[in-house]
Coordinates of C-alpha atoms in Angstrom, one line a residue:
Chain Z
X1 CA 51.1 3.0 -14.5
X2 CA 49.9 -0.5 -15.4
X3 CA 46.4 0.0 -13.8
X4 CA 44.7 -3.2 -13.0
X5 CA 46.5 -6.4 -14.0
X6 CA 45.1 -9.9 -13.9
X7 CA 46.7 -13.3 -14.3
X8 CA 46.3 -15.7 -15.9
X9 CA 44.5 -14.6 -19.1
X10 CA 43.1 -18.1 -19.8
X11 CA 42.8 -21.3 -17.8
X12 CA 41.2 -24.7 -18.2
X13 CA 40.4 -26.6 -15.0
X14 CA 39.0 -30.0 -14.3
X15 CA 36.0 -30.4 -12.0
X16 CA 37.2 -30.4 -8.4
X17 CA 40.5 -28.6 -9.0
X18 CA 41.3 -25.4 -7.3
X19 CA 43.0 -22.2 -8.5
X20 CA 43.7 -18.6 -7.6
X21 CA 43.0 -15.7 -9.9
X22 CA 45.4 -12.9 -9.3
X23 CA 44.6 -9.2 -9.4
X24 CA 46.9 -6.3 -8.7
X25 CA 46.4 -2.6 -9.0
X26 CA 49.0 0.2 -8.8
X27 CA 46.7 3.2 -8.3
X28 CA 46.6 3.0 -4.5
X29 CA 42.8 2.4 -4.7
X30 CA 41.0 1.5 -1.5
X31 CA 38.1 -0.4 -3.1
X32 CA 38.5 -3.6 -5.1
X33 CA 36.0 -5.9 -6.7
X34 CA 35.6 -9.2 -8.4
X35 CA 33.0 -9.7 -11.1
X36 CA 32.0 -12.6 -13.3
X37 CA 30.5 -12.3 -16.8
X38 CA 28.6 -15.2 -18.3
X39 CA 27.7 -15.2 -22.0
X40 CA 25.0 -12.7 -22.9
X41 CA 24.8 -11.5 -19.3
X42 CA 26.0 -8.5 -17.5
X43 CA 28.7 -8.5 -14.8
X44 CA 27.8 -9.9 -11.5
X45 CA 29.6 -8.9 -8.3
X46 CA 31.3 -11.9 -6.5
X47 CA 33.2 -10.2 -3.7
X48 CA 34.5 -6.8 -2.8
X49 CA 36.9 -5.2 -0.5
X50 CA 37.1 -1.6 1.0
X51 CA 40.6 -1.9 2.2
X52 CA 43.3 -4.3 3.4
X53 CA 41.9 -6.9 5.7
X54 CA 38.2 -6.1 4.9
X55 CA 36.2 -8.1 2.5
X56 CA 32.5 -8.8 1.9
X57 CA 30.2 -10.8 -0.2
X58 CA 28.6 -9.6 -3.4
X59 CA 25.7 -11.0 -5.3
X60 CA 27.2 -14.4 -6.3
X61 CA 29.8 -15.4 -3.7
X62 CA 29.1 -19.1 -3.5
X63 CA 32.1 -21.3 -4.5
X64 CA 34.6 -18.5 -4.1
X65 CA 36.9 -17.0 -1.4
X66 CA 38.9 -13.8 -1.3
X67 CA 41.6 -12.2 0.9
X68 CA 43.1 -8.7 0.9
X69 CA 46.4 -8.6 2.8
X70 CA 47.7 -5.5 0.9
X71 CA 46.2 -2.5 -0.8
X72 CA 47.5 -3.7 -4.1
X73 CA 46.4 -7.3 -4.3
X74 CA 43.0 -9.0 -4.2
X75 CA 43.2 -12.7 -5.2
X76 CA 40.1 -14.8 -5.9
X77 CA 40.2 -18.4 -4.9
X78 CA 38.1 -21.2 -6.4
X79 CA 38.4 -24.3 -4.1
X80 CA 36.4 -27.0 -5.9
X81 CA 35.9 -25.9 -9.5
X82 CA 32.5 -26.7 -11.0
X83 CA 31.2 -26.3 -14.7
X84 CA 28.9 -23.5 -13.4
X85 CA 32.0 -21.4 -12.7
X86 CA 33.0 -21.3 -16.4
X87 CA 33.0 -17.6 -17.0
X88 CA 35.1 -14.5 -17.6
X89 CA 36.3 -13.0 -14.4
X90 CA 37.0 -9.3 -14.1
X91 CA 38.8 -7.5 -11.3
X92 CA 38.2 -3.8 -10.7
X93 CA 39.3 -1.0 -8.4
X94 CA 38.2 2.5 -7.5
X95 CA 39.2 5.2 -5.1
X96 CA 37.4 5.4 -1.8
X97 CA 34.1 7.3 -2.2
X98 CA 32.5 9.8 0.2
X99 CA 28.8 10.3 0.6
X100 CA 27.3 11.8 -2.6
X101 CA 30.4 11.3 -4.7
X102 CA 30.8 8.3 -7.0
X103 CA 34.2 7.2 -8.3
X104 CA 34.4 5.2 -11.5
X105 CA 35.8 1.7 -11.4
X106 CA 38.8 0.7 -13.4
X107 CA 38.8 -2.8 -14.8
X108 CA 41.5 -5.4 -15.6
X109 CA 41.5 -7.3 -18.9
X110 CA 39.8 -10.4 -17.5
X111 CA 40.6 -14.1 -17.0
X112 CA 38.7 -16.6 -19.1
X113 CA 38.1 -19.7 -17.1
X114 CA 36.7 -23.0 -18.4
X115 CA 35.8 -25.9 -16.1
X116 CA 35.5 -29.3 -17.8
Chain J
X1 CA 15.6 -10.1 -10.1
X2 CA 17.2 -8.0 -12.8
X3 CA 17.4 -4.5 -11.4
X4 CA 19.1 -3.0 -14.4
X5 CA 17.8 -4.1 -17.8
X6 CA 19.0 -3.5 -21.4
X7 CA 16.3 -5.0 -23.5
X8 CA 18.0 -4.7 -26.8
X9 CA 20.8 -7.3 -27.2
X10 CA 22.1 -5.7 -30.3
X11 CA 21.9 -2.5 -32.4
X12 CA 23.2 -1.9 -35.9
X13 CA 23.6 1.7 -37.3
X14 CA 25.3 3.4 -40.3
X15 CA 28.4 5.5 -39.8
X16 CA 27.5 9.1 -39.2
X17 CA 24.0 8.3 -37.9
X18 CA 22.8 8.5 -34.3
X19 CA 23.1 5.4 -32.0
X20 CA 20.6 5.3 -29.1
X21 CA 21.1 2.6 -26.4
X22 CA 18.5 2.2 -23.7
X23 CA 18.5 1.0 -20.1
X24 CA 15.7 0.6 -17.5
X25 CA 16.1 0.1 -13.8
X26 CA 13.7 -0.9 -11.0
X27 CA 15.6 0.0 -7.8
X28 CA 14.6 3.5 -6.6
X29 CA 17.7 3.6 -4.4
X30 CA 19.9 3.9 -7.4
X31 CA 21.1 7.5 -7.7
X32 CA 24.1 7.3 -10.0
X33 CA 24.3 5.7 -13.4
X34 CA 27.2 4.9 -15.7
X35 CA 27.9 3.6 -19.2
X36 CA 30.8 1.3 -19.8
X37 CA 32.2 0.2 -23.2
X38 CA 33.8 -3.1 -23.7
X39 CA 35.9 -4.4 -26.6
X40 CA 36.5 -8.1 -27.1
X41 CA 39.2 -9.6 -24.9
X42 CA 39.4 -6.4 -22.8
X43 CA 37.9 -5.2 -19.6
X44 CA 35.1 -2.6 -19.6
X45 CA 36.2 1.0 -19.7
X46 CA 34.2 3.9 -18.3
X47 CA 32.4 6.1 -20.8
X48 CA 30.1 8.6 -19.2
X49 CA 28.0 8.9 -16.1
X50 CA 25.0 10.9 -14.7
X51 CA 23.8 11.7 -11.2
X52 CA 20.1 11.5 -10.4
X53 CA 20.1 15.2 -9.7
X54 CA 20.6 15.8 -13.5
X55 CA 18.6 14.8 -16.5
X56 CA 21.4 15.1 -19.1
X57 CA 25.1 14.9 -19.2
X58 CA 27.2 15.4 -22.3
X59 CA 30.8 14.5 -23.2
X60 CA 31.8 15.1 -26.8
X61 CA 29.8 12.8 -29.1
X62 CA 28.2 11.0 -26.1
X63 CA 25.2 12.2 -24.2
X64 CA 23.3 10.4 -21.5
X65 CA 19.7 11.2 -20.6
X66 CA 18.0 10.2 -17.4
X67 CA 14.2 10.1 -16.9
X68 CA 13.8 9.3 -13.2
X69 CA 10.0 9.1 -13.3
X70 CA 10.2 6.4 -15.9
X71 CA 13.3 4.8 -14.4
X72 CA 14.9 5.0 -17.8
X73 CA 18.2 6.2 -19.2
X74 CA 19.6 6.3 -22.7
X75 CA 23.0 6.9 -24.3
X76 CA 23.1 8.8 -27.5
X77 CA 26.2 8.7 -29.8
X78 CA 26.3 11.3 -32.5
X79 CA 27.8 10.8 -35.0
X80 CA 28.4 7.1 -34.7
X81 CA 31.8 5.9 -35.9
X82 CA 33.0 2.3 -36.8
X83 CA 35.4 2.5 -33.8
X84 CA 32.3 2.8 -31.5
X85 CA 31.4 -0.9 -32.3
X86 CA 31.6 -2.6 -28.9
X87 CA 29.4 -3.9 -26.1
X88 CA 27.8 -1.2 -24.0
X89 CA 26.9 -1.8 -20.4
X90 CA 24.6 0.3 -18.4
X91 CA 25.4 0.2 -14.6
X92 CA 23.8 1.7 -11.5
X93 CA 24.9 2.5 -8.0
X94 CA 24.0 4.3 -4.9
X95 CA 26.4 7.1 -4.2
X96 CA 26.1 6.9 -0.5
X97 CA 29.2 6.0 1.5
X98 CA 28.0 2.6 2.7
X99 CA 27.4 1.4 -0.9
X100 CA 31.2 1.2 -1.4
X101 CA 30.8 1.9 -5.1
X102 CA 29.2 -1.4 -5.9
X103 CA 27.7 -1.5 -9.4
X104 CA 24.7 -3.4 -10.7
X105 CA 25.1 -4.0 -14.5
X106 CA 22.6 -4.5 -17.3
X107 CA 23.1 -7.4 -19.8
X108 CA 24.8 -5.3 -22.4
X109 CA 24.0 -4.2 -25.9
X110 CA 26.2 -5.0 -28.9
X111 CA 26.6 -1.9 -31.1
X112 CA 27.8 -2.4 -34.6
X113 CA 28.5 0.7 -36.7
X114 CA 28.8 0.0 -40.4
X115 CA 31.0 2.1 -42.6

């Protein structure tokens, strides 16, 4: 199993450009997440999805959009890139939880994005 | 509002000694805590977790302690090895069904283990 894969690994964007960060998981997990990590900071949740067709905002959603048309894929869209979006982006997935049971998240290797 | 805090940005220890990484939280709704380990250019990987109904969980060289009254947890690594050198993130969640597994992370602590 490949686990969680992310493409591209690196990208440089100019201000105002748009791009889509791809994320795919092959573990048949219901839950998927997008985080960003800024230097010296922890990971902050951008968006999450609990299943195909269902997405919701996390802590820092502004400037991003997501969609979840299949269980496997959870792309993150940046419409108008800004320097403040320079960061490392991580996608993660986990099995569906039930009350009182927590399932760990599995992370992809990340995409390093620079906006100039 | 930083709900999960790791106040030590870095920690340096000698191989074979104990490493103690600390984490504090403010949200009383958190009832599940995790430690993730991250190497450069890789995603975080799960290390160990603890539920709020316990005060200690052990897995090999790794032990996590939880002090609910102080809203504090710590990760002990004994003995420390050079391969443990990485960034360690503390994370917290609410295990209820409606939380959907969302995690709140601390800022991370860079652990360096010297041979």
